[in-house]
XYZ file of C-alpha atoms in Angstrom:
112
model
C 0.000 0.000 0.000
C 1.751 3.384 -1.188
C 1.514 6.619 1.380
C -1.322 8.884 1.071
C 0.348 12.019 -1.076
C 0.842 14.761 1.656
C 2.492 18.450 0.577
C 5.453 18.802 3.098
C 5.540 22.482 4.011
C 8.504 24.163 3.410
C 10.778 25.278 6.053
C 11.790 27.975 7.376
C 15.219 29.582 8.170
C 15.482 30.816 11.613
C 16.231 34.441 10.002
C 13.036 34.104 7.904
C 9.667 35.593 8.019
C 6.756 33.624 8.376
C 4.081 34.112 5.842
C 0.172 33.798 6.602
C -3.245 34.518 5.532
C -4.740 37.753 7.919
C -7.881 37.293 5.573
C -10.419 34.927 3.617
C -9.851 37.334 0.575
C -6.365 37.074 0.978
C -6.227 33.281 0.911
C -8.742 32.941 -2.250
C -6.864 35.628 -3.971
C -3.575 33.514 -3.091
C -5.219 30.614 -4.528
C -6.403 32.852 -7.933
C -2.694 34.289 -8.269
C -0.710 30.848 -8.194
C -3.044 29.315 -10.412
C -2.078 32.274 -13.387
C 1.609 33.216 -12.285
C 3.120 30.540 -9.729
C 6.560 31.307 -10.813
C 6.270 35.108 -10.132
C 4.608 33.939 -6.602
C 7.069 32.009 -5.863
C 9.720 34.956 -6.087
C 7.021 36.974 -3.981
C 7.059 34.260 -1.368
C 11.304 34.276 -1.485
C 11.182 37.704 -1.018
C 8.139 37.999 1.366
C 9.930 34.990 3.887
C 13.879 37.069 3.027
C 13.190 40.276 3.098
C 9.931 41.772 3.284
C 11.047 45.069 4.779
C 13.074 46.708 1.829
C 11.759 49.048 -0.578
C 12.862 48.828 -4.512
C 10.557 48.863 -7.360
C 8.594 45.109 -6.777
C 8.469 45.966 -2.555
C 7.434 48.902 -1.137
C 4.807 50.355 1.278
C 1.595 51.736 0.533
C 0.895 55.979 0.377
C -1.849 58.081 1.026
C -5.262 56.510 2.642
C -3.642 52.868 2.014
C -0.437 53.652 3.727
C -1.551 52.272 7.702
C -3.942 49.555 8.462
C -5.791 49.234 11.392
C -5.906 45.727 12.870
C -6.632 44.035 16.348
C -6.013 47.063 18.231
C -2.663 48.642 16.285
C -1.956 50.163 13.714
C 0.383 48.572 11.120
C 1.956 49.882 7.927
C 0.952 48.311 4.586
C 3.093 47.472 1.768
C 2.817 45.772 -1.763
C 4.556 43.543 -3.735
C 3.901 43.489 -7.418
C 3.839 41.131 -9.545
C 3.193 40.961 -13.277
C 0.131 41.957 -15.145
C -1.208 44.546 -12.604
C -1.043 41.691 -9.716
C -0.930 42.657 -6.228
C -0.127 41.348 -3.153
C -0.631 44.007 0.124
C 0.393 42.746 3.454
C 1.973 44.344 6.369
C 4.779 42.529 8.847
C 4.023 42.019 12.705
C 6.979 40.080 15.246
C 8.632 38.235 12.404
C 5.194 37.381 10.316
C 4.185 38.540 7.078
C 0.498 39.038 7.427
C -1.345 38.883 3.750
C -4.371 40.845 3.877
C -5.403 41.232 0.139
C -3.801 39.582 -2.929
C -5.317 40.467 -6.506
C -5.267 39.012 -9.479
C -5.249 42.455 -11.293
C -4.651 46.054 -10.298
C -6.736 47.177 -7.677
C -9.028 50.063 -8.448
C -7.962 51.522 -5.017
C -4.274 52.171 -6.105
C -5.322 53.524 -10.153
């Protein structure tokens, strides 16, 4: 009798960032994204777990009435990573964890 398949999780680095879904909408539009561009979320995921702090082009945080994000209690500053085709994914980091709040398949009307 062969093992049931089972998707090992990948692990983590002791310097890395954990990454994890702060809403439904950010888990179905996780789900959307990989299904159209898995190699570009990949990279997003290497950078998001790496280095999800810097700013440069791809990374960077949020301006205007985007720029903080309430949530349980604090405040916390959103940021984007972009990825092709207008694709978005907006999160904000919190004691080592990158919190994914919205990810979009195309560019969000709030940002045009």
């Amino acid at each position: 009798m062969s093992p049931k398949k089972e998707t090992v999780p990948r692990p983590l680095r002791r310097t890395e960032h954990e990454i994890v879904f702060g809403t439904t909408n950010a888990r179905k539009g996780w789900t959307d994204v990989l299904a159209v561009q898995r190699n570009a979320v990949v990279e997003a995921w290497e950078r998001l777990t790496k280095d999800p702090l810097s700013n440069d082009q791809t990374c960077h945080g949020m301006k205007g009435d985007l720029e903080f994000l309430p949530r349980k209690g604090s405040t916390h500053r959103r940021r984007q990573y972009e990825l092709s085709n207008g694709a978005r994914i907006w999160f904000y980091v919190h004691d080592g964890t990158v919190v994914l709040i919205d990810v979009h398949t195309h560019h969000p009307n709030a940002t045009k």
